[in-house]
CSV table of C-alpha atoms and ligand atoms in Angstrom, one decimal:
chain,number,residue,atom,x,y,z
A,1,UNK,CA,32.4,7.1,-11.3
A,2,UNK,CA,30.9,3.8,-12.4
A,3,UNK,CA,30.6,1.9,-9.2
A,4,UNK,CA,27.5,3.8,-8.2
A,5,UNK,CA,25.5,1.7,-10.7
A,6,UNK,CA,23.1,-0.9,-9.4
A,7,UNK,CA,23.0,-4.2,-11.1
A,8,UNK,CA,19.7,-5.0,-12.8
A,9,UNK,CA,19.3,-8.3,-10.9
A,10,UNK,CA,19.4,-6.4,-7.6
A,11,UNK,CA,17.2,-3.6,-8.9
A,12,UNK,CA,14.5,-5.9,-10.0
A,13,UNK,CA,14.3,-7.4,-6.5
A,14,UNK,CA,14.1,-3.9,-4.9
A,15,UNK,CA,10.8,-2.8,-3.4
A,16,UNK,CA,11.9,0.7,-2.3
A,17,UNK,CA,10.6,2.8,-5.1
A,18,UNK,CA,11.1,6.5,-5.3
A,19,UNK,CA,14.9,6.4,-5.1
A,20,UNK,CA,17.4,7.7,-7.6
A,21,UNK,CA,19.3,5.0,-9.4
A,22,UNK,CA,22.0,4.6,-12.0
A,23,UNK,CA,21.8,1.7,-14.3
A,24,UNK,CA,24.1,0.7,-17.1
A,25,UNK,CA,23.7,-2.0,-19.7
A,26,UNK,CA,23.1,-2.9,-23.3
A,27,UNK,CA,19.8,-2.2,-25.1
A,28,UNK,CA,17.9,-5.4,-26.0
A,29,UNK,CA,14.9,-3.6,-27.5
A,30,UNK,CA,13.5,-0.1,-27.9
A,31,UNK,CA,9.8,0.3,-28.5
A,32,UNK,CA,7.7,3.3,-29.5
A,33,UNK,CA,10.6,5.7,-28.8
A,34,UNK,CA,9.6,5.2,-25.2
A,35,UNK,CA,10.4,1.8,-23.7
A,36,UNK,CA,14.0,0.5,-23.5
A,37,UNK,CA,14.6,-3.1,-22.3
A,38,UNK,CA,18.1,-2.8,-20.8
A,39,UNK,CA,20.3,-5.8,-19.9
A,40,UNK,CA,23.6,-5.8,-18.0
A,41,UNK,CA,24.3,-9.5,-17.8
A,42,UNK,CA,23.5,-10.0,-14.1
A,43,UNK,CA,20.2,-11.7,-15.1
A,44,UNK,CA,18.2,-12.5,-18.2
A,45,UNK,CA,15.5,-10.2,-17.1
A,46,UNK,CA,15.7,-6.7,-18.4
A,47,UNK,CA,14.9,-3.5,-16.6
A,48,UNK,CA,12.4,-1.3,-18.4
A,49,UNK,CA,13.6,2.3,-18.8
A,50,UNK,CA,10.8,4.7,-19.7
A,51,UNK,CA,11.4,7.9,-21.6
A,52,UNK,CA,8.8,10.5,-21.8
A,53,UNK,CA,7.8,11.7,-25.2
A,54,UNK,CA,9.8,14.8,-26.1
A,55,UNK,CA,12.3,14.2,-23.4
A,56,UNK,CA,15.2,13.3,-25.7
A,57,UNK,CA,16.0,14.9,-29.0
A,58,UNK,CA,15.6,12.9,-32.2
A,59,UNK,CA,19.4,12.4,-32.7
A,60,UNK,CA,19.7,10.7,-29.3
A,61,UNK,CA,16.6,8.6,-29.9
A,62,UNK,CA,18.1,7.3,-33.1
A,63,UNK,CA,21.2,6.1,-31.3
A,64,UNK,CA,19.2,3.9,-28.9
A,65,UNK,CA,19.5,0.7,-30.9
A,66,UNK,CA,19.8,-3.0,-30.0
A,67,UNK,CA,23.3,-3.6,-28.7
A,68,UNK,CA,24.1,0.1,-27.8
A,69,UNK,CA,25.3,0.6,-24.3
A,70,UNK,CA,23.7,3.2,-22.0
A,71,UNK,CA,24.0,4.9,-18.7
A,72,UNK,CA,20.6,5.9,-17.3
A,73,UNK,CA,20.1,8.0,-14.3
A,74,UNK,CA,16.5,8.0,-13.1
A,75,UNK,CA,13.9,7.2,-10.5
A,76,UNK,CA,12.9,3.7,-9.6
A,77,UNK,CA,9.1,3.5,-9.8
A,78,UNK,CA,6.4,0.9,-9.6
A,79,UNK,CA,5.8,-0.4,-13.0
A,80,UNK,CA,2.5,0.4,-14.7
A,81,UNK,CA,3.0,-2.3,-17.3
A,82,UNK,CA,2.7,-6.0,-17.0
A,83,UNK,CA,5.6,-8.3,-16.5
A,84,UNK,CA,7.8,-6.4,-14.1
A,85,UNK,CA,7.3,-4.9,-10.6
A,86,UNK,CA,9.6,-1.9,-11.0
A,87,UNK,CA,10.9,0.2,-13.9
A,88,UNK,CA,13.2,3.2,-14.2
A,89,UNK,CA,11.7,6.6,-15.2
A,90,UNK,CA,14.6,8.1,-17.1
A,91,UNK,CA,16.1,11.4,-15.9
A,92,UNK,CA,19.2,11.4,-18.2
A,93,UNK,CA,20.2,8.9,-20.8
A,94,UNK,CA,23.8,8.9,-21.9
A,95,UNK,CA,25.0,6.7,-24.8
A,96,UNK,CA,28.2,5.0,-23.8
A,97,UNK,CA,28.7,3.2,-27.1
A,98,UNK,CA,26.8,3.2,-30.3
A,99,UNK,CA,25.9,0.0,-32.1
A,100,UNK,CA,25.2,0.1,-35.8
A,101,UNK,CA,22.0,-1.8,-36.4
A,102,UNK,CA,23.1,-2.5,-40.0
A,103,UNK,CA,26.1,-4.4,-38.9
A,104,UNK,CA,25.3,-5.9,-35.5
A,105,UNK,CA,25.0,-9.7,-36.0
A,106,UNK,CA,22.6,-10.1,-33.1
A,107,UNK,CA,20.2,-7.8,-34.7
A,108,UNK,CA,18.5,-10.7,-36.4
A,109,UNK,CA,14.8,-10.9,-35.9
A,110,UNK,CA,14.8,-14.6,-36.1
A,111,UNK,CA,16.3,-16.6,-33.3
A,112,UNK,CA,19.9,-17.3,-34.3
A,113,UNK,CA,20.9,-21.0,-34.3
A,114,UNK,CA,23.4,-22.4,-31.9
A,115,UNK,CA,25.6,-23.3,-34.8
A,116,UNK,CA,25.6,-19.7,-36.0
A,117,UNK,CA,26.3,-18.4,-32.5
A,118,UNK,CA,29.3,-20.7,-32.3
A,119,UNK,CA,30.8,-18.8,-35.2
A,120,UNK,CA,30.3,-15.5,-33.4
A,121,UNK,CA,31.2,-16.9,-30.0
A,122,UNK,CA,32.8,-13.5,-29.1
A,123,UNK,CA,29.3,-12.0,-29.1
A,124,UNK,CA,27.1,-14.9,-28.0
A,125,UNK,CA,27.4,-14.1,-24.3
A,126,UNK,CA,24.9,-11.3,-25.1
A,127,UNK,CA,22.1,-13.8,-25.8
A,128,UNK,CA,19.8,-15.1,-23.1
A,129,UNK,CA,20.8,-18.7,-23.7
A,130,UNK,CA,24.5,-18.1,-23.2
A,131,UNK,CA,24.0,-15.6,-20.4
A,132,UNK,CA,22.2,-18.4,-18.6
A,133,UNK,CA,24.7,-21.1,-19.5
A,134,UNK,CA,27.7,-19.1,-18.3
A,135,UNK,CA,26.1,-17.9,-15.1
A,136,UNK,CA,25.3,-21.5,-14.3
A,137,UNK,CA,28.8,-22.6,-15.2
A,138,UNK,CA,30.2,-20.0,-12.8
A,139,UNK,CA,28.0,-21.3,-10.0
A,140,UNK,CA,29.0,-24.9,-10.6
A,141,UNK,CA,32.7,-23.9,-10.5
A,142,UNK,CA,32.1,-22.0,-7.3
A,143,UNK,CA,30.3,-24.9,-5.8
A,144,UNK,CA,33.2,-27.2,-6.7
A,145,UNK,CA,35.6,-25.2,-4.5
A,146,UNK,CA,32.9,-24.7,-1.8
A,147,UNK,CA,32.3,-28.4,-1.6
A,148,UNK,CA,35.9,-29.5,-1.3
A,149,UNK,CA,36.8,-26.6,1.0
A,150,UNK,CA,34.0,-27.5,3.4
A,151,UNK,CA,35.3,-31.1,3.5
A,152,UNK,CA,38.9,-30.0,4.2
A,153,UNK,CA,40.4,-30.9,0.8
A,154,UNK,CA,43.4,-28.9,-0.3
A,155,UNK,CA,43.2,-27.3,-3.7
A,156,UNK,CA,46.4,-28.5,-5.4
A,157,UNK,CA,47.6,-26.8,-8.5
A,158,UNK,CA,49.2,-29.6,-10.6
A,159,UNK,CA,51.4,-28.6,-13.5
A,160,UNK,CA,50.1,-27.8,-17.0
A,161,UNK,CA,53.4,-28.8,-18.7
A,162,UNK,CA,54.5,-32.3,-18.0
A,163,UNK,CA,57.2,-34.7,-19.1
A,164,UNK,CA,55.3,-37.8,-18.1
A,165,UNK,CA,53.3,-39.6,-20.7
A,166,UNK,CA,52.5,-42.6,-18.5
A,167,UNK,CA,48.9,-41.7,-17.8
A,168,UNK,CA,47.9,-42.7,-21.2
A,169,UNK,CA,44.6,-40.9,-21.0
A,170,UNK,CA,44.8,-39.6,-24.5
A,171,UNK,CA,46.9,-38.2,-27.3
A,172,UNK,CA,49.0,-35.3,-26.1
A,173,UNK,CA,50.0,-31.8,-27.4
A,174,UNK,CA,53.7,-31.3,-27.6
A,175,UNK,CA,55.3,-28.3,-25.9
A,176,UNK,CA,58.5,-27.2,-27.5
A,177,UNK,CA,60.7,-24.2,-28.4
A,178,UNK,CA,62.7,-26.1,-31.0
A,179,UNK,CA,62.7,-24.8,-34.5
A,180,UNK,CA,60.1,-26.5,-36.7
A,181,UNK,CA,62.1,-26.0,-39.8
A,182,UNK,CA,65.5,-27.2,-38.6
A,183,UNK,CA,65.3,-29.1,-35.3
A,184,UNK,CA,68.5,-30.4,-33.8
A,185,UNK,CA,69.0,-34.0,-34.5
A,186,UNK,CA,70.7,-37.0,-33.0
A,187,UNK,CA,73.1,-39.0,-35.2
A,188,UNK,CA,70.3,-41.5,-35.9
A,189,UNK,CA,68.1,-38.7,-37.3
A,190,UNK,CA,65.7,-38.5,-34.4
A,191,UNK,CA,65.0,-35.1,-32.8
A,192,UNK,CA,67.4,-34.2,-30.0
A,193,UNK,CA,65.2,-33.0,-27.2
A,194,UNK,CA,68.2,-32.3,-25.0
A,195,UNK,CA,68.3,-29.1,-26.9
A,196,UNK,CA,64.7,-28.3,-26.1
A,197,UNK,CA,63.6,-25.8,-23.5
A,198,UNK,CA,63.3,-28.3,-20.7
A,199,UNK,CA,66.1,-30.5,-21.9
A,200,UNK,CA,63.6,-33.2,-22.7
A,201,UNK,CA,60.4,-33.9,-24.6
A,202,UNK,CA,57.4,-32.2,-22.9
A,203,UNK,CA,53.6,-32.1,-23.4
A,204,UNK,CA,50.4,-30.4,-22.1
A,205,UNK,CA,48.9,-32.4,-19.3
A,206,UNK,CA,46.1,-34.9,-19.9
A,207,UNK,CA,45.4,-35.3,-16.2
A,208,UNK,CA,46.7,-34.1,-12.9
A,209,UNK,CA,46.1,-37.4,-11.2
A,210,UNK,CA,49.6,-38.7,-10.8
A,211,UNK,CA,50.8,-35.4,-9.2
A,212,UNK,CA,47.5,-35.4,-7.2
A,213,UNK,CA,48.4,-38.7,-5.7
A,214,UNK,CA,51.7,-37.2,-4.5
A,215,UNK,CA,49.7,-34.5,-2.7
A,216,UNK,CA,47.1,-36.8,-1.3
A,217,UNK,CA,49.6,-39.2,0.2
A,218,UNK,CA,50.9,-36.4,2.5
A,219,UNK,CA,48.1,-33.8,2.7
A,220,UNK,CA,45.4,-36.5,3.1
A,221,UNK,CA,42.8,-35.2,0.7
A,222,UNK,CA,43.4,-32.9,-2.3
A,223,UNK,CA,41.6,-31.9,-5.5
A,224,UNK,CA,42.7,-30.3,-8.7
A,225,UNK,CA,40.5,-28.2,-10.9
A,226,UNK,CA,42.3,-27.0,-14.0
A,227,UNK,CA,42.6,-27.2,-17.8
A,228,UNK,CA,43.6,-30.5,-19.4
A,229,UNK,CA,44.4,-31.1,-23.0
A,230,UNK,CA,43.8,-34.1,-25.3
A,231,UNK,CA,44.7,-34.1,-28.9
A,232,UNK,CA,42.0,-36.6,-29.6
A,233,UNK,CA,40.8,-36.4,-33.1
A,234,UNK,CA,37.2,-37.2,-32.2
A,235,UNK,CA,34.7,-34.7,-33.3
A,236,UNK,CA,31.9,-35.5,-30.9
A,237,UNK,CA,29.4,-33.5,-28.9
A,238,UNK,CA,31.2,-34.6,-25.7
A,239,UNK,CA,34.9,-34.1,-26.5
A,240,UNK,CA,37.0,-31.0,-26.4
A,241,UNK,CA,40.7,-30.7,-27.0
A,242,UNK,CA,40.9,-28.3,-24.0
A,243,UNK,CA,38.6,-29.0,-21.1
A,244,UNK,CA,38.5,-28.5,-17.4
A,245,UNK,CA,38.8,-31.4,-15.1
A,246,UNK,CA,38.1,-31.8,-11.4
A,247,UNK,CA,40.3,-34.6,-9.8
A,248,UNK,CA,39.9,-35.3,-6.1
A,249,UNK,CA,42.4,-37.8,-4.6
A,250,UNK,CA,41.9,-39.3,-1.1
A,251,UNK,CA,44.3,-41.1,1.1
A,252,UNK,CA,42.8,-43.8,3.4
A,253,UNK,CA,40.0,-44.5,0.9
A,254,UNK,CA,38.7,-47.4,-1.1
A,255,UNK,CA,36.4,-47.8,-4.1
A,256,UNK,CA,33.3,-47.4,-2.0
A,257,UNK,CA,34.5,-44.2,-0.3
A,258,UNK,CA,35.3,-43.0,-3.8
A,259,UNK,CA,31.8,-43.7,-5.2
A,260,UNK,CA,30.2,-42.1,-2.1
A,261,UNK,CA,32.3,-38.9,-2.6
A,262,UNK,CA,31.5,-38.7,-6.3
A,263,UNK,CA,27.8,-39.1,-5.7
A,264,UNK,CA,27.7,-36.6,-2.9
A,265,UNK,CA,29.8,-34.1,-4.9
A,266,UNK,CA,27.6,-34.3,-8.0
A,267,UNK,CA,24.5,-33.8,-6.0
A,268,UNK,CA,26.0,-31.0,-4.0
A,269,UNK,CA,27.0,-28.9,-7.0
A,270,UNK,CA,23.7,-29.5,-8.8
A,271,UNK,CA,21.8,-28.4,-5.6
A,272,UNK,CA,24.0,-25.3,-5.4
A,273,UNK,CA,23.0,-24.3,-9.0
A,274,UNK,CA,19.3,-25.1,-8.3
A,275,UNK,CA,19.4,-22.9,-5.2
A,276,UNK,CA,21.3,-20.0,-6.8
A,277,UNK,CA,20.4,-20.1,-10.5
A,278,UNK,CA,16.7,-21.0,-10.5
A,279,UNK,CA,15.7,-18.4,-13.0
A,280,UNK,CA,18.5,-19.3,-15.4
A,281,UNK,CA,17.7,-23.0,-15.1
A,282,UNK,CA,14.0,-22.3,-15.7
A,283,UNK,CA,15.0,-20.4,-18.8
A,284,UNK,CA,17.2,-23.2,-20.0
A,285,UNK,CA,14.4,-25.8,-19.3
A,286,UNK,CA,12.1,-23.8,-21.5
A,287,UNK,CA,14.8,-23.5,-24.2
A,288,UNK,CA,15.1,-27.3,-24.2
A,289,UNK,CA,11.4,-27.8,-24.6
A,290,UNK,CA,11.5,-25.4,-27.6
A,291,UNK,CA,14.5,-27.1,-29.1
A,292,UNK,CA,13.0,-30.5,-28.7
A,293,UNK,CA,9.8,-29.5,-30.5
A,294,UNK,CA,11.8,-30.1,-33.7
A,295,UNK,CA,12.5,-33.7,-32.7
A,296,UNK,CA,10.2,-36.7,-33.2
A,297,UNK,CA,8.3,-37.6,-30.0
A,298,UNK,CA,10.5,-40.6,-29.2
A,299,UNK,CA,13.7,-38.5,-29.3
A,300,UNK,CA,12.5,-36.0,-26.8
A,301,UNK,CA,13.4,-36.0,-23.2
A,302,UNK,CA,11.1,-37.9,-20.9
A,303,UNK,CA,11.4,-35.3,-18.1
A,304,UNK,CA,11.9,-31.5,-18.2
A,305,UNK,CA,15.3,-30.2,-17.2
A,306,UNK,CA,14.3,-29.2,-13.7
A,307,UNK,CA,12.5,-32.5,-13.0
A,308,UNK,CA,15.6,-34.4,-14.3
A,309,UNK,CA,17.9,-32.4,-11.9
A,310,UNK,CA,15.4,-32.9,-9.0
A,311,UNK,CA,15.3,-36.6,-9.7
A,312,UNK,CA,19.1,-36.8,-9.5
A,313,UNK,CA,19.1,-35.0,-6.2
A,314,UNK,CA,16.4,-37.2,-4.7
A,315,UNK,CA,17.6,-40.6,-5.8
A,316,UNK,CA,20.8,-42.5,-5.3
A,317,UNK,CA,22.8,-43.6,-8.3
A,318,UNK,CA,22.5,-47.2,-9.4
A,319,UNK,CA,25.6,-49.2,-8.6
A,320,UNK,CA,26.5,-52.3,-10.8
A,321,UNK,CA,29.6,-54.2,-11.7
A,322,UNK,CA,30.9,-54.3,-15.2
A,323,UNK,CA,30.1,-58.0,-15.3
A,324,UNK,CA,26.4,-57.2,-14.4
A,325,UNK,CA,26.4,-54.5,-17.0
A,326,UNK,CA,27.4,-56.9,-19.7
A,327,UNK,CA,24.7,-59.4,-18.6
A,328,UNK,CA,22.1,-56.7,-18.7
A,329,UNK,CA,23.2,-55.8,-22.2
A,330,UNK,CA,23.2,-59.4,-23.4
A,331,UNK,CA,19.7,-59.9,-22.1
A,332,UNK,CA,18.3,-56.7,-23.4
A,333,UNK,CA,15.7,-56.5,-26.1
A,334,UNK,CA,18.0,-54.1,-28.0
A,335,UNK,CA,20.7,-56.8,-28.1
A,336,UNK,CA,18.3,-59.5,-29.2
A,337,UNK,CA,16.9,-57.3,-32.0
A,338,UNK,CA,20.6,-56.6,-33.0
A,339,UNK,CA,20.2,-52.9,-32.4
A,340,UNK,CA,23.7,-52.4,-31.1
A,341,UNK,CA,26.3,-51.5,-33.7
A,342,UNK,CA,29.3,-52.7,-31.6
A,343,UNK,CA,29.8,-56.2,-30.2
A,344,UNK,CA,28.8,-57.0,-26.6
A,345,UNK,CA,30.9,-59.5,-24.7
A,346,UNK,CA,32.9,-59.6,-21.5
A,347,UNK,CA,36.1,-57.7,-22.0
A,348,UNK,CA,34.9,-55.0,-24.4
A,349,UNK,CA,35.2,-51.3,-23.6
A,350,UNK,CA,31.6,-50.1,-23.2
A,351,UNK,CA,30.6,-48.0,-26.2
A,352,UNK,CA,28.5,-45.0,-26.0
A,353,UNK,CA,25.4,-46.9,-27.3
A,354,UNK,CA,25.8,-49.4,-24.5
A,355,UNK,CA,26.3,-46.8,-21.8
A,356,UNK,CA,23.2,-44.9,-23.1
A,357,UNK,CA,21.1,-48.1,-23.1
A,358,UNK,CA,22.0,-48.8,-19.4
A,359,UNK,CA,21.4,-45.3,-18.3
A,360,UNK,CA,18.5,-44.1,-20.4
A,361,UNK,CA,16.6,-47.3,-21.2
A,362,UNK,CA,17.3,-49.8,-18.4
A,363,UNK,CA,17.9,-47.8,-15.2
A,364,UNK,CA,16.7,-44.4,-16.2
A,365,UNK,CA,19.1,-42.7,-13.7
A,366,UNK,CA,22.8,-42.2,-13.3
A,367,UNK,CA,24.7,-45.5,-13.0
A,368,UNK,CA,28.1,-46.2,-11.4
A,369,UNK,CA,29.8,-49.2,-13.1
A,370,UNK,CA,32.6,-50.8,-11.1
A,371,UNK,CA,35.3,-53.5,-11.5
A,372,UNK,CA,36.2,-53.3,-15.2
A,373,UNK,CA,38.5,-55.8,-16.9
A,374,UNK,CA,42.0,-54.7,-16.1
A,375,UNK,CA,43.1,-54.8,-19.8
A,376,UNK,CA,40.9,-51.8,-20.7
A,377,UNK,CA,41.9,-49.7,-17.8
A,378,UNK,CA,45.0,-47.8,-16.7
A,379,UNK,CA,48.0,-49.3,-15.0
A,380,UNK,CA,47.5,-47.6,-11.6
A,381,UNK,CA,44.1,-49.1,-10.8
A,382,UNK,CA,44.0,-51.5,-7.9
A,383,UNK,CA,44.0,-55.2,-9.0
A,384,UNK,CA,41.1,-57.2,-7.6
A,385,UNK,CA,41.6,-60.7,-6.2
A,386,UNK,CA,39.9,-62.3,-9.2
A,387,UNK,CA,43.0,-61.5,-11.3
A,388,UNK,CA,40.8,-60.2,-14.1
A,389,UNK,CA,39.3,-56.9,-12.9
A,390,UNK,CA,40.4,-53.7,-11.3
A,391,UNK,CA,38.7,-51.5,-8.7
A,392,UNK,CA,37.6,-48.9,-11.3
A,393,UNK,CA,34.4,-46.9,-11.4
A,394,UNK,CA,32.8,-44.9,-14.1
A,395,UNK,CA,29.7,-42.8,-13.6
A,396,UNK,CA,27.4,-42.6,-16.6
A,397,UNK,CA,24.7,-39.9,-16.8
A,398,UNK,CA,21.6,-39.8,-19.0
A,399,UNK,CA,22.1,-37.9,-22.2
A,400,UNK,CA,25.9,-37.6,-21.7
A,401,UNK,CA,27.5,-41.0,-21.1
A,402,UNK,CA,30.6,-41.0,-19.0
A,403,UNK,CA,31.0,-38.0,-16.7
A,404,UNK,CA,33.4,-39.5,-14.1
A,405,UNK,CA,36.2,-42.0,-14.4
A,406,UNK,CA,38.0,-43.1,-11.3
A,407,UNK,CA,39.4,-45.9,-9.2
A,408,UNK,CA,41.0,-47.1,-6.1
A,409,UNK,CA,44.7,-46.9,-6.8
A,410,UNK,CA,47.2,-49.8,-6.6
A,411,UNK,CA,49.1,-49.1,-3.4
A,412,UNK,CA,51.1,-52.4,-3.4
A,413,UNK,CA,54.6,-51.6,-4.9
A,414,UNK,CA,55.2,-55.1,-6.4
A,415,UNK,CA,51.8,-55.4,-8.0
A,416,UNK,CA,52.1,-51.9,-9.4
A,417,UNK,CA,55.6,-52.5,-10.9
A,418,UNK,CA,54.5,-55.8,-12.3
A,419,UNK,CA,51.5,-54.2,-14.0
A,420,UNK,CA,53.7,-51.3,-15.4
A,421,UNK,CA,56.1,-53.8,-16.9
A,422,UNK,CA,53.2,-55.8,-18.5
A,423,UNK,CA,51.9,-52.5,-20.0
A,424,UNK,CA,55.4,-51.4,-21.1
A,425,UNK,CA,55.5,-48.3,-18.9
A,426,UNK,CA,59.0,-47.2,-18.1
A,427,UNK,CA,59.4,-48.0,-14.4
A,428,UNK,CA,62.6,-46.0,-14.0
A,429,UNK,CA,61.1,-42.7,-15.3
A,430,UNK,CA,58.3,-43.1,-12.8
A,431,UNK,CA,60.4,-43.4,-9.7
A,432,UNK,CA,59.0,-40.2,-8.3
A,433,UNK,CA,55.5,-41.7,-8.5
A,434,UNK,CA,56.5,-45.1,-7.1
A,435,UNK,CA,58.1,-43.4,-4.1
A,436,UNK,CA,54.6,-42.9,-2.7
A,437,UNK,CA,54.4,-46.7,-2.6
A,438,UNK,CA,57.9,-47.1,-1.1
A,439,UNK,CA,57.5,-44.7,1.7
A,440,UNK,CA,54.4,-45.2,3.8
A,441,UNK,CA,52.1,-46.4,1.1
A,442,UNK,CA,48.3,-46.2,1.9
A,443,UNK,CA,45.1,-47.3,0.3
A,444,UNK,CA,43.9,-44.4,-1.7
A,445,UNK,CA,41.4,-43.5,-4.4
A,446,UNK,CA,40.2,-40.7,-6.6
A,447,UNK,CA,38.4,-39.8,-9.8
A,448,UNK,CA,38.3,-37.3,-12.6
A,449,UNK,CA,35.1,-35.4,-13.5
A,450,UNK,CA,35.0,-33.5,-16.8
A,451,UNK,CA,33.6,-30.1,-15.8
A,452,UNK,CA,32.0,-29.4,-19.2
A,453,UNK,CA,30.2,-32.7,-19.1
A,454,UNK,CA,28.5,-31.8,-15.8
A,455,UNK,CA,27.7,-28.3,-17.2
A,456,UNK,CA,26.1,-30.0,-20.1
A,457,UNK,CA,24.0,-32.1,-17.8
A,458,UNK,CA,22.9,-29.2,-15.6
A,459,UNK,CA,22.1,-26.8,-18.4
A,460,UNK,CA,20.4,-29.3,-20.7
A,461,UNK,CA,22.6,-28.1,-23.6
A,462,UNK,CA,23.5,-30.8,-26.1
A,463,UNK,CA,26.8,-29.8,-27.6
A,464,UNK,CA,29.9,-29.4,-25.4
A,465,UNK,CA,31.0,-26.5,-27.6
A,466,UNK,CA,28.1,-24.5,-26.1
A,467,UNK,CA,29.1,-24.8,-22.5
A,468,UNK,CA,32.7,-23.5,-22.6
A,469,UNK,CA,33.3,-19.9,-23.6
A,470,UNK,CA,35.7,-20.7,-26.5
A,471,UNK,CA,35.8,-24.3,-27.7
A,472,UNK,CA,39.0,-25.9,-28.9
A,473,UNK,CA,38.2,-28.8,-31.2
A,474,UNK,CA,39.9,-30.4,-34.2
A,475,UNK,CA,40.6,-27.7,-36.9
A,476,UNK,CA,39.0,-25.0,-34.8
A,477,UNK,CA,40.8,-22.6,-32.5
A,478,UNK,CA,39.1,-19.2,-33.0
A,479,UNK,CA,39.2,-16.3,-30.6
B,1,ATP,P1,35.7,-40.8,-22.9
B,1,ATP,O1,35.5,-42.2,-22.9
B,1,ATP,O2,34.4,-40.0,-22.8
B,1,ATP,O3,36.6,-40.2,-23.9
B,1,ATP,P2,37.8,-41.0,-21.0
B,1,ATP,O4,37.7,-42.4,-20.6
B,1,ATP,O5,38.8,-40.7,-22.0
B,1,ATP,O6,36.4,-40.4,-21.5
B,1,ATP,P3,39.0,-40.1,-18.5
B,1,ATP,O7,40.4,-40.2,-19.0
B,1,ATP,O8,38.6,-41.1,-17.5
B,1,ATP,O9,38.0,-40.1,-19.7
B,1,ATP,O10,38.8,-38.6,-18.0
B,1,ATP,C1,38.0,-38.3,-16.9
B,1,ATP,C2,36.8,-37.5,-17.3
B,1,ATP,O11,37.1,-36.4,-18.1
B,1,ATP,C3,35.8,-38.2,-18.1
B,1,ATP,O12,34.9,-39.0,-17.3
B,1,ATP,C4,35.1,-37.1,-18.8
B,1,ATP,O13,34.1,-36.6,-18.0
B,1,ATP,C5,36.1,-36.1,-19.0
B,1,ATP,N1,36.7,-36.1,-20.4
B,1,ATP,C6,37.6,-37.0,-20.9
B,1,ATP,N2,37.9,-36.6,-22.2
B,1,ATP,C7,37.3,-35.4,-22.4
B,1,ATP,C8,37.3,-34.5,-23.5
B,1,ATP,N3,38.0,-34.8,-24.6
B,1,ATP,N4,36.5,-33.4,-23.5
B,1,ATP,C9,35.8,-33.2,-22.3
B,1,ATP,N5,35.7,-34.0,-21.3
B,1,ATP,C10,36.5,-35.1,-21.3
B,2,MN,MN1,38.7,-40.4,-24.1
């Protein structure tokens, strides 16, 4: 029976020595034929298993190698060595699975690079860095549900396959069962999607928002938390082709309610990780310090990871309008010294360099930018009275850039239809969406937060490929 085992995290916190325990895990190191550092993934801290000299035969000792899996039955005793309070005095040691030290890729004496570990992503969970990252990711995911549940939001499972391409959030992946070699064609040569599985052209979702609005305008407040897909051919450290997005949508809400919710939400999930993953975050903070040693002084973070997170918890986010943001950029020393690669003027979509300037140089904290020009934003955003801007909000975070995109939604049917026509969005195909505005329309608002971007922020990792178990990016779909 396996479930008698005690997880190492729990064992390390136990004071009651003298009891018989069963531990199982993978060998991290084995010293002097006596001391095994055993890890089971519950924490980065290993339990030390002590074997008496002569207790095991030579053949067994040889099989205790890094990566091998063991079942140890023994007595929990106070540790004589430094670094741990308790250790296990081995009674029996059973080898569950051997691990050939000649072949095991994590045998390397030198610390493997993150790039190399991406190539062996199927094994990287076994390293301290990825153990910590994925335990933190888990906590953040749990906190997402906890937060919305406590607020009375309904978790709505919006579809993964959609026929709507109106959102326009990004390039889409097609879903089809048609033959690639010989698809059925219309007389004009175009592909006949009536023959396809759904009888029409379908794609993987880029956002659950439109369906989310349908839920919110009846259930009141909903959120989605699921995978989204964007075939964007941008190989950056912040974009994945498959990522997880959290999208709350609230009836009876305006832009300010939306900003308040987003800020409270981000602080809540960070606090949850700080309270529940302190050890892992401290490990990651140290990792970041080590990583940044290779960088020139002016490229290193000003604060440590923990200080950064504490700062975000203890300070409100800066709130500025897009127009104010443009003014700040135009008056910045960076602009005057021609340091920006992209043009700055009212109407531009803020580029990453502009966002980073605002957040990292000017305000030195997360910034919410509101009221963007309508021409660079989606059709469903509520039109402001100035005729030029919409009630949009993006949240920009230090080191990451945009982590949230949201808006108050256009609830006035005529205004919405007119905007759709201007933007060449087929009004007829969107009747299901427009019904929310026909039958008891209400002011409502919502946002989308890219889950991996917040995991990046909290863990201090710098490449989005390192915070999702198996990254999908252009020309890369391993495992
Ligand atoms: P960006 O400008 O960074 O590409 P976006 O404007 O396309 O973002 P939205 O369509 O508003 O983003 O999506 C909502 C959120 O989803 C973003 O704020 C971001 O956190 C996240 N996000 C968007 N695209 C990606 C992606 N390819 N990989 C990971 N997260 C993403
Ligand atoms: Mn994008």
